GROMACS .gro file of C-alpha atoms in nm:
model
  382
    1MET     CA    1   0.475  -0.816  -0.407
    2THR     CA    2   0.842  -0.866  -0.480
    3GLY     CA    3   0.961  -0.934  -0.826
    4THR     CA    4   1.094  -1.263  -0.720
    5ALA     CA    5   0.782  -1.384  -0.535
    6ALA     CA    6   0.535  -1.624  -0.672
    7LEU     CA    7   0.259  -1.436  -0.873
    8PRO     CA    8  -0.070  -1.447  -0.656
    9THR     CA    9  -0.370  -1.613  -0.773
   10ARG     CA   10  -0.624  -1.312  -0.656
   11THR     CA   11  -0.603  -0.940  -0.608
   12ASP     CA   12  -0.859  -0.659  -0.671
   13VAL     CA   13  -0.670  -0.457  -0.935
   14ALA     CA   14  -0.417  -0.613  -1.197
   15VAL     CA   15  -0.203  -0.366  -1.361
   16VAL     CA   16  -0.030  -0.489  -1.678
   17GLY     CA   17   0.269  -0.266  -1.747
   18ALA     CA   18   0.526  -0.111  -1.518
   19GLY     CA   19   0.635   0.191  -1.712
   20PRO     CA   20   0.590   0.544  -1.565
   21THR     CA   21   0.214   0.505  -1.606
   22GLY     CA   22   0.151   0.152  -1.432
   23LEU     CA   23   0.381   0.283  -1.126
   24ALA     CA   24   0.211   0.596  -1.067
   25LEU     CA   25  -0.100   0.376  -1.068
   26ALA     CA   26   0.048   0.146  -0.829
   27VAL     CA   27   0.184   0.393  -0.590
   28THR     CA   28  -0.177   0.567  -0.575
   29LEU     CA   29  -0.341   0.248  -0.504
   30ALA     CA   30  -0.068   0.154  -0.240
   31GLU     CA   31  -0.134   0.504  -0.086
   32ALA     CA   32  -0.514   0.429  -0.103
   33GLY     CA   33  -0.478   0.073   0.039
   34VAL     CA   34  -0.636  -0.075  -0.233
   35ASP     CA   35  -0.499  -0.438  -0.315
   36PHE     CA   36  -0.315  -0.494  -0.663
   37VAL     CA   37  -0.061  -0.682  -0.837
   38LEU     CA   38   0.167  -0.486  -1.108
   39LEU     CA   39   0.319  -0.700  -1.368
   40ASP     CA   40   0.570  -0.628  -1.648
   41ARG     CA   41   0.712  -0.863  -1.911
   42GLN     CA   42   1.066  -0.712  -1.893
   43ALA     CA   43   1.338  -0.744  -1.643
   44GLU     CA   44   1.418  -0.468  -1.447
   45GLY     CA   45   1.614  -0.196  -1.606
   46ALA     CA   46   1.568  -0.357  -1.935
   47ASN     CA   47   1.354  -0.056  -2.079
   48THR     CA   48   1.448   0.197  -2.336
   49SER     CA   49   1.441   0.561  -2.224
   50ARG     CA   50   1.245   0.765  -2.458
   51ALA     CA   51   1.117   1.037  -2.235
   52ALA     CA   52   1.326   1.305  -2.102
   53VAL     CA   53   1.094   1.576  -1.939
   54VAL     CA   54   0.880   1.605  -1.636
   55HIS     CA   55   0.627   1.894  -1.655
   56ALA     CA   56   0.505   2.114  -1.362
   57ARG     CA   57   0.171   1.931  -1.349
   58THR     CA   58   0.325   1.589  -1.303
   59LEU     CA   59   0.536   1.716  -1.021
   60GLU     CA   60   0.218   1.851  -0.866
   61VAL     CA   61   0.054   1.501  -0.877
   62LEU     CA   62   0.395   1.353  -0.712
   63ASP     CA   63   0.331   1.629  -0.437
   64GLU     CA   64  -0.049   1.501  -0.406
   65LEU     CA   65   0.083   1.175  -0.384
   66ASP     CA   66   0.335   1.248  -0.113
   67PRO     CA   67   0.260   1.574   0.049
   68SER     CA   68   0.604   1.610   0.216
   69GLY     CA   69   0.746   1.699  -0.125
   70ALA     CA   70   1.003   1.420  -0.082
   71LEU     CA   71   0.879   1.221  -0.391
   72SER     CA   72   0.911   1.532  -0.619
   73GLY     CA   73   1.217   1.649  -0.434
   74GLU     CA   74   1.398   1.322  -0.506
   75LEU     CA   75   1.310   1.343  -0.864
   76VAL     CA   76   1.409   1.707  -0.899
   77GLY     CA   77   1.729   1.638  -0.725
   78ARG     CA   78   1.809   1.370  -1.014
   79GLY     CA   79   1.742   1.629  -1.316
   80VAL     CA   80   1.825   1.960  -1.466
   81ARG     CA   81   1.557   2.257  -1.426
   82VAL     CA   82   1.496   2.450  -1.758
   83THR     CA   83   1.259   2.757  -1.764
   84ARG     CA   84   1.268   2.817  -2.125
   85PHE     CA   85   1.134   2.655  -2.456
   86ARG     CA   86   1.258   2.821  -2.763
   87ILE     CA   87   1.130   2.771  -3.113
   88ARG     CA   88   1.373   2.828  -3.408
   89ASP     CA   89   1.372   2.803  -3.798
   90GLY     CA   90   1.704   2.625  -3.809
   91ALA     CA   91   1.937   2.821  -3.599
   92ARG     CA   92   1.729   3.168  -3.624
   93PRO     CA   93   1.541   3.206  -3.289
   94LEU     CA   94   1.164   3.266  -3.368
   95ALA     CA   95   0.992   3.266  -3.030
   96ALA     CA   96   1.042   3.158  -2.661
   97VAL     CA   97   0.807   3.050  -2.390
   98ASP     CA   98   0.924   3.105  -2.030
   99PHE     CA   99   0.811   2.887  -1.753
  100ASP     CA  100   0.924   3.050  -1.449
  101GLY     CA  101   0.629   3.268  -1.431
  102LEU     CA  102   0.382   2.990  -1.414
  103PRO     CA  103   0.129   2.962  -1.098
  104THR     CA  104   0.295   2.639  -0.959
  105ALA     CA  105   0.533   2.525  -0.707
  106HIS     CA  106   0.739   2.401  -1.006
  107PRO     CA  107   0.795   2.693  -1.237
  108TYR     CA  108   1.023   2.460  -1.477
  109ALA     CA  109   1.026   2.172  -1.709
  110LEU     CA  110   1.259   1.912  -1.555
  111MET     CA  111   1.510   1.731  -1.757
  112VAL     CA  112   1.572   1.384  -1.647
  113PRO     CA  113   1.616   1.060  -1.813
  114GLN     CA  114   1.265   0.807  -1.809
  115TYR     CA  115   1.464   0.545  -1.617
  116GLU     CA  116   1.521   0.794  -1.338
  117THR     CA  117   1.148   0.859  -1.311
  118GLU     CA  118   1.096   0.512  -1.279
  119ALA     CA  119   1.355   0.456  -1.025
  120VAL     CA  120   1.188   0.740  -0.796
  121LEU     CA  121   0.831   0.592  -0.857
  122LEU     CA  122   0.958   0.227  -0.777
  123GLU     CA  123   1.147   0.340  -0.468
  124ARG     CA  124   0.833   0.490  -0.328
  125LEU     CA  125   0.604   0.194  -0.425
  126ARG     CA  126   0.864  -0.026  -0.225
  127ALA     CA  127   0.857   0.218   0.060
  128LEU     CA  128   0.492   0.126   0.070
  129GLY     CA  129   0.526  -0.211   0.073
  130GLY     CA  130   0.460  -0.292  -0.313
  131ASP     CA  131   0.666  -0.410  -0.602
  132VAL     CA  132   0.667  -0.540  -0.953
  133HIS     CA  133   0.620  -0.887  -1.060
  134ARG     CA  134   0.854  -0.940  -1.354
  135PRO     CA  135   0.906  -1.090  -1.596
  136TYR     CA  136   0.538  -1.204  -1.638
  137GLU     CA  137   0.418  -1.153  -2.001
  138VAL     CA  138   0.023  -1.163  -2.007
  139THR     CA  139  -0.111  -1.322  -2.304
  140SER     CA  140  -0.477  -1.331  -2.253
  141VAL     CA  141  -0.733  -1.127  -2.064
  142THR     CA  142  -1.072  -1.240  -2.042
  143GLN     CA  143  -1.394  -1.094  -1.824
  144ASP     CA  144  -1.698  -1.223  -1.706
  145ALA     CA  145  -1.980  -1.077  -1.467
  146ASP     CA  146  -1.740  -1.139  -1.167
  147GLY     CA  147  -1.408  -1.042  -1.243
  148VAL     CA  148  -1.117  -1.071  -1.508
  149THR     CA  149  -0.874  -1.351  -1.566
  150LEU     CA  150  -0.544  -1.300  -1.679
  151THR     CA  151  -0.303  -1.562  -1.809
  152THR     CA  152   0.080  -1.537  -1.847
  153ALA     CA  153   0.310  -1.694  -2.116
  154THR     CA  154   0.430  -1.949  -1.866
  155GLY     CA  155   0.077  -2.051  -1.781
  156GLU     CA  156  -0.003  -1.857  -1.450
  157THR     CA  157  -0.333  -1.701  -1.402
  158LEU     CA  158  -0.419  -1.416  -1.207
  159ARG     CA  159  -0.804  -1.351  -1.083
  160ALA     CA  160  -0.910  -0.962  -1.033
  161ALA     CA  161  -1.187  -0.748  -0.985
  162HIS     CA  162  -1.043  -0.508  -1.267
  163ALA     CA  163  -0.750  -0.522  -1.487
  164VAL     CA  164  -0.560  -0.203  -1.608
  165GLY     CA  165  -0.397  -0.181  -1.934
  166ALA     CA  166  -0.090   0.048  -1.891
  167ASP     CA  167   0.114  -0.186  -2.145
  168GLY     CA  168   0.172   0.059  -2.438
  169MET     CA  169   0.068   0.110  -2.776
  170HIS     CA  170   0.037  -0.261  -2.871
  171SER     CA  171  -0.186  -0.321  -2.535
  172VAL     CA  172  -0.281  -0.653  -2.479
  173VAL     CA  173  -0.566  -0.551  -2.238
  174ARG     CA  174  -0.705  -0.289  -2.481
  175GLU     CA  175  -0.698  -0.573  -2.793
  176ALA     CA  176  -0.918  -0.809  -2.524
  177ALA     CA  177  -1.130  -0.511  -2.454
  178GLY     CA  178  -1.224  -0.490  -2.829
  179ILE     CA  179  -1.154  -0.095  -2.774
  180ALA     CA  180  -1.077   0.085  -3.139
  181PHE     CA  181  -0.758   0.286  -3.130
  182GLU     CA  182  -0.826   0.549  -3.399
  183GLY     CA  183  -0.560   0.753  -3.573
  184SER     CA  184  -0.265   0.699  -3.792
  185ALA     CA  185   0.117   0.676  -3.825
  186TYR     CA  186   0.353   0.943  -3.923
  187ALA     CA  187   0.531   0.883  -4.239
  188GLU     CA  188   0.861   1.003  -4.079
  189SER     CA  189   1.075   0.807  -3.850
  190PHE     CA  190   1.248   0.967  -3.558
  191VAL     CA  191   1.598   0.960  -3.436
  192LEU     CA  192   1.669   0.955  -3.046
  193ALA     CA  193   2.028   1.016  -2.949
  194ASP     CA  194   2.199   1.129  -2.619
  195VAL     CA  195   2.528   1.298  -2.690
  196VAL     CA  196   2.796   1.518  -2.546
  197MET     CA  197   2.819   1.826  -2.746
  198ASP     CA  198   2.917   2.203  -2.755
  199TRP     CA  199   2.565   2.368  -2.804
  200ALA     CA  200   2.557   2.735  -2.881
  201PRO     CA  201   2.204   2.798  -2.706
  202GLY     CA  202   2.371   2.628  -2.381
  203PRO     CA  203   2.192   2.414  -2.136
  204HIS     CA  204   1.930   2.647  -2.016
  205GLU     CA  205   1.654   2.611  -2.274
  206VAL     CA  206   1.494   2.338  -2.465
  207THR     CA  207   1.495   2.398  -2.841
  208LEU     CA  208   1.245   2.293  -3.117
  209ALA     CA  209   1.400   2.372  -3.443
  210PHE     CA  210   1.153   2.361  -3.755
  211GLY     CA  211   1.309   2.277  -4.088
  212THR     CA  212   1.158   2.121  -4.428
  213ALA     CA  213   1.347   1.795  -4.337
  214GLY     CA  214   1.146   1.767  -4.000
  215PRO     CA  215   1.149   1.896  -3.651
  216THR     CA  216   1.441   1.861  -3.430
  217VAL     CA  217   1.454   1.875  -3.044
  218VAL     CA  218   1.740   1.938  -2.833
  219ALA     CA  219   1.723   1.953  -2.437
  220PRO     CA  220   1.998   1.943  -2.183
  221LEU     CA  221   2.018   1.624  -1.962
  222PRO     CA  222   2.208   1.560  -1.621
  223GLY     CA  223   2.599   1.515  -1.661
  224GLY     CA  224   2.643   1.767  -1.951
  225HIS     CA  225   2.474   1.552  -2.188
  226TYR     CA  226   2.199   1.664  -2.440
  227ARG     CA  227   1.895   1.487  -2.599
  228ILE     CA  228   1.818   1.499  -2.967
  229VAL     CA  229   1.498   1.374  -3.117
  230ALA     CA  230   1.461   1.444  -3.488
  231ALA     CA  231   1.216   1.327  -3.758
  232VAL     CA  232   1.385   1.203  -4.057
  233ALA     CA  233   1.255   1.064  -4.372
  234GLU     CA  234   1.429   0.731  -4.302
  235ALA     CA  235   1.639   0.669  -4.005
  236PRO     CA  236   1.919   0.411  -3.976
  237ALA     CA  237   1.833   0.117  -3.713
  238GLU     CA  238   2.137   0.269  -3.494
  239PRO     CA  239   2.225   0.611  -3.579
  240ASP     CA  240   2.597   0.664  -3.538
  241LEU     CA  241   2.816   0.935  -3.445
  242ALA     CA  242   2.859   1.064  -3.805
  243PHE     CA  243   2.500   1.062  -3.874
  244VAL     CA  244   2.393   1.257  -3.575
  245ARG     CA  245   2.667   1.515  -3.671
  246THR     CA  246   2.547   1.550  -4.040
  247LEU     CA  247   2.189   1.566  -3.905
  248MET     CA  248   2.302   1.862  -3.648
  249ASP     CA  249   2.505   2.044  -3.918
  250GLU     CA  250   2.176   2.037  -4.156
  251ARG     CA  251   1.914   2.129  -3.891
  252VAL     CA  252   2.097   2.395  -3.678
  253PRO     CA  253   2.409   2.507  -3.896
  254GLY     CA  254   2.672   2.657  -3.650
  255GLN     CA  255   2.507   2.569  -3.333
  256ALA     CA  256   2.617   2.224  -3.242
  257ALA     CA  257   2.950   2.023  -3.231
  258VAL     CA  258   2.893   1.682  -3.147
  259ARG     CA  259   3.174   1.508  -2.937
  260GLU     CA  260   3.023   1.195  -2.830
  261LEU     CA  261   2.753   0.963  -2.898
  262VAL     CA  262   2.627   0.821  -2.569
  263TRP     CA  263   2.333   0.619  -2.687
  264SER     CA  264   2.082   0.618  -2.997
  265SER     CA  265   1.790   0.463  -3.139
  266ARG     CA  266   1.508   0.475  -3.410
  267PHE     CA  267   1.127   0.464  -3.357
  268ARG     CA  268   0.814   0.537  -3.525
  269ILE     CA  269   0.520   0.752  -3.376
  270HIS     CA  270   0.146   0.750  -3.424
  271HIS     CA  271  -0.133   0.990  -3.335
  272ARG     CA  272  -0.414   0.783  -3.169
  273VAL     CA  273  -0.662   0.810  -2.880
  274ALA     CA  274  -0.863   0.487  -2.795
  275ASP     CA  275  -1.253   0.502  -2.841
  276ARG     CA  276  -1.301   0.451  -2.461
  277TYR     CA  277  -1.115   0.413  -2.151
  278ARG     CA  278  -1.315   0.164  -2.023
  279ALA     CA  279  -1.488  -0.175  -2.136
  280GLY     CA  280  -1.639  -0.341  -1.828
  281ARG     CA  281  -1.384  -0.433  -1.595
  282LEU     CA  282  -1.087  -0.343  -1.834
  283LEU     CA  283  -0.944   0.002  -1.816
  284LEU     CA  284  -0.674   0.177  -2.009
  285ALA     CA  285  -0.392   0.444  -1.918
  286GLY     CA  286  -0.099   0.589  -2.079
  287ASP     CA  287   0.035   0.466  -2.424
  288ALA     CA  288  -0.247   0.211  -2.437
  289ALA     CA  289  -0.500   0.494  -2.449
  290HIS     CA  290  -0.316   0.755  -2.636
  291VAL     CA  291   0.011   0.796  -2.831
  292HIS     CA  292   0.133   1.097  -3.037
  293SER     CA  293   0.421   1.309  -3.140
  294PRO     CA  294   0.703   1.366  -2.905
  295ALA     CA  295   0.703   1.746  -2.982
  296GLY     CA  296   0.640   1.922  -2.617
  297GLY     CA  297   0.730   1.602  -2.432
  298GLN     CA  298   0.376   1.533  -2.300
  299GLY     CA  299   0.345   1.165  -2.346
  300MET     CA  300   0.502   1.001  -2.016
  301ASN     CA  301   0.344   1.315  -1.839
  302THR     CA  302   0.026   1.246  -1.960
  303GLY     CA  303   0.039   0.865  -1.868
  304ILE     CA  304   0.146   0.964  -1.529
  305GLN     CA  305  -0.151   1.169  -1.471
  306ASP     CA  306  -0.370   0.897  -1.616
  307GLY     CA  307  -0.206   0.668  -1.343
  308TYR     CA  308  -0.286   0.897  -1.057
  309ALA     CA  309  -0.650   0.981  -1.186
  310LEU     CA  310  -0.718   0.583  -1.249
  311GLY     CA  311  -0.579   0.501  -0.907
  312ARG     CA  312  -0.812   0.738  -0.713
  313ALA     CA  313  -1.108   0.655  -0.936
  314LEU     CA  314  -1.046   0.279  -0.839
  315ALA     CA  315  -1.027   0.390  -0.467
  316THR     CA  316  -1.338   0.582  -0.486
  317GLY     CA  317  -1.548   0.374  -0.735
  318ASP     CA  318  -1.596   0.654  -0.981
  319LEU     CA  319  -1.456   0.481  -1.298
  320ASP     CA  320  -1.711   0.650  -1.531
  321GLY     CA  321  -1.546   0.988  -1.403
  322TYR     CA  322  -1.202   0.876  -1.496
  323GLU     CA  323  -1.281   0.851  -1.877
  324ALA     CA  324  -1.490   1.177  -1.855
  325ARG     CA  325  -1.168   1.352  -1.701
  326ARG     CA  326  -0.862   1.206  -1.885
  327ARG     CA  327  -0.983   1.111  -2.256
  328PRO     CA  328  -1.056   1.480  -2.338
  329VAL     CA  329  -0.704   1.562  -2.197
  330ALA     CA  330  -0.565   1.298  -2.438
  331ARG     CA  331  -0.755   1.415  -2.729
  332ARG     CA  332  -0.627   1.784  -2.664
  333VAL     CA  333  -0.255   1.677  -2.616
  334VAL     CA  334  -0.266   1.483  -2.951
  335ALA     CA  335  -0.420   1.773  -3.115
  336LEU     CA  336  -0.157   2.009  -2.997
  337THR     CA  337   0.128   1.803  -3.052
  338HIS     CA  338   0.001   1.714  -3.416
  339ARG     CA  339  -0.030   2.099  -3.488
  340MET     CA  340   0.314   2.150  -3.388
  341THR     CA  341   0.481   1.864  -3.579
  342ARG     CA  342   0.268   1.975  -3.896
  343ALA     CA  343   0.388   2.322  -3.839
  344ALA     CA  344   0.758   2.214  -3.790
  345THR     CA  345   0.754   2.003  -4.113
  346THR     CA  346   0.587   2.228  -4.355
  347ARG     CA  347   0.778   2.230  -4.684
  348ASN     CA  348   0.549   2.487  -4.845
  349PRO     CA  349   0.731   2.804  -4.861
  350VAL     CA  350   0.454   3.045  -4.831
  351LEU     CA  351   0.320   2.882  -4.508
  352ARG     CA  352   0.702   2.868  -4.374
  353ALA     CA  353   0.723   3.234  -4.454
  354ALA     CA  354   0.390   3.304  -4.286
  355ARG     CA  355   0.472   3.086  -3.969
  356ASN     CA  356   0.809   3.244  -3.936
  357ALA     CA  357   0.674   3.583  -3.957
  358LEU     CA  358   0.366   3.519  -3.717
  359LEU     CA  359   0.534   3.352  -3.454
  360PRO     CA  360   0.762   3.624  -3.312
  361LEU     CA  361   0.458   3.844  -3.317
  362LEU     CA  362   0.245   3.600  -3.118
  363ALA     CA  363   0.541   3.548  -2.854
  364ARG     CA  364   0.513   3.916  -2.783
  365VAL     CA  365   0.151   3.880  -2.673
  366PRO     CA  366   0.175   3.803  -2.297
  367THR     CA  367  -0.173   3.611  -2.268
  368LEU     CA  368  -0.065   3.375  -2.563
  369ARG     CA  369   0.269   3.332  -2.449
  370ASP     CA  370   0.128   3.237  -2.085
  371ARG     CA  371  -0.129   3.026  -2.227
  372LEU     CA  372   0.114   2.809  -2.428
  373ALA     CA  373   0.329   2.766  -2.127
  374ALA     CA  374   0.045   2.663  -1.899
  375GLU     CA  375  -0.042   2.392  -2.193
  376LEU     CA  376   0.284   2.262  -2.222
  377ALA     CA  377   0.347   2.242  -1.860
  378GLU     CA  378  -0.018   2.084  -1.863
  379LEU     CA  379  -0.130   2.322  -1.595
  380THR     CA  380  -0.438   2.351  -1.798
  381TYR     CA  381  -0.518   1.993  -1.707
  382ARG     CA  382  -0.555   2.025  -1.333
   0.00000   0.00000   0.00000
C-alpha cells in the first residue's frame, strides 16, 4: 500500500482523502485487519496547515488506538501543552476556562501544527503495514448493489465494498452520494498567520479576543511561534507582516509586538452539516460531513473522532450506528462555534455591554466553567 505502488483494483474500503480524518480512519481499519486503500490527490507534505490544537478527547482516541500510549505520547512530545482558554474584549480579560481539572489523562489542549498530527498518524499507519496512495485524484464515484467503483483523473479504477469521503468541504464522494450540505458561508474572510512575537499574556494560554471588527484567536506553537486566526471583512490573499502588525495593534492594543511572519494565508469558512452521513455504500467523515467556524479549534478533532468511530463501525458492521452517534456531535459543534463567532462579532453596543458584564459572572460559577471546558475538550462527546 505504498504511495509509489500501483493502485490495487479491489479493496474492502476505499478512503478518499488522507488528511487527519482519513489517516485516523485508515489506522483504525489497519488495527482491525480490514483491507482498505487510502488515496489522496496531493503529494505528501503539500497540504496547508490550518488546524493547530488537539483536544483531550482526540488524545483519548489515540490512546484507544494504541493503548501503550506511544501514539499520543509521540504527538504530545511535538506540541505545547496549554491549560487555559481566556476570553477577552480586546486586551481586557473577561473570563478564563481551565482544562487542568478535567477528568482525563490529558487535562490540557495540545498546541501542535496539523502537519505534525498527520505525520504521527502516518507513522503509525506505516508501522501497521499501510500507506497512502498519492497523488490520485478521484473524479467519479458510482455505486451499485454489489459495490462502489472509483475512477481517477488518470483513468485507473478501484472497486470497493464501501467508499468513504474524507475529502473535505468540496467532497466528490458526498456529491456522488447526492447528500445535501445544508448551511451557509460567513460573510467575513479569515487571516491565518504563524508569527514570532512578544505576546503579553505569554505562551501558557489560548486567547479568544472579541471585537467589533471580528474575533481573533492567538495560540502558542512549538518553537516559540504563535498562531493567529482573525476574521476580517476582506483579507488580502497573502497577509504580510505590516498587515498582521496593524491587525494585532487594533485587535489587542498593547499586547503584541510581531517581529517575524513565518507563514500566512487567507480562507473563508462555512457552517454546514451533511443531511446524512451514509447513502448506501457511500459514507462521510470530517469536513466532508461538517464545516464550521475555527472558534474553539474543534474541526480537525471532530474529524479524527469521526474517522475512529467510522473505522470501528466498518469493522463491526454497525454502519447505521455511526451516523446516529456522530451526526448529533457535528450539529452540536457547529451550533457552539457559531454562537461563539456571533458573540465575538456583535457590533450592537447594548449586546456587547451585556456580554462583557455577563461573561465574568458566569465564569465564576464552577459548574458552568467546568461544562464549557469539557465541551471545548470534546469530552462531552465520548
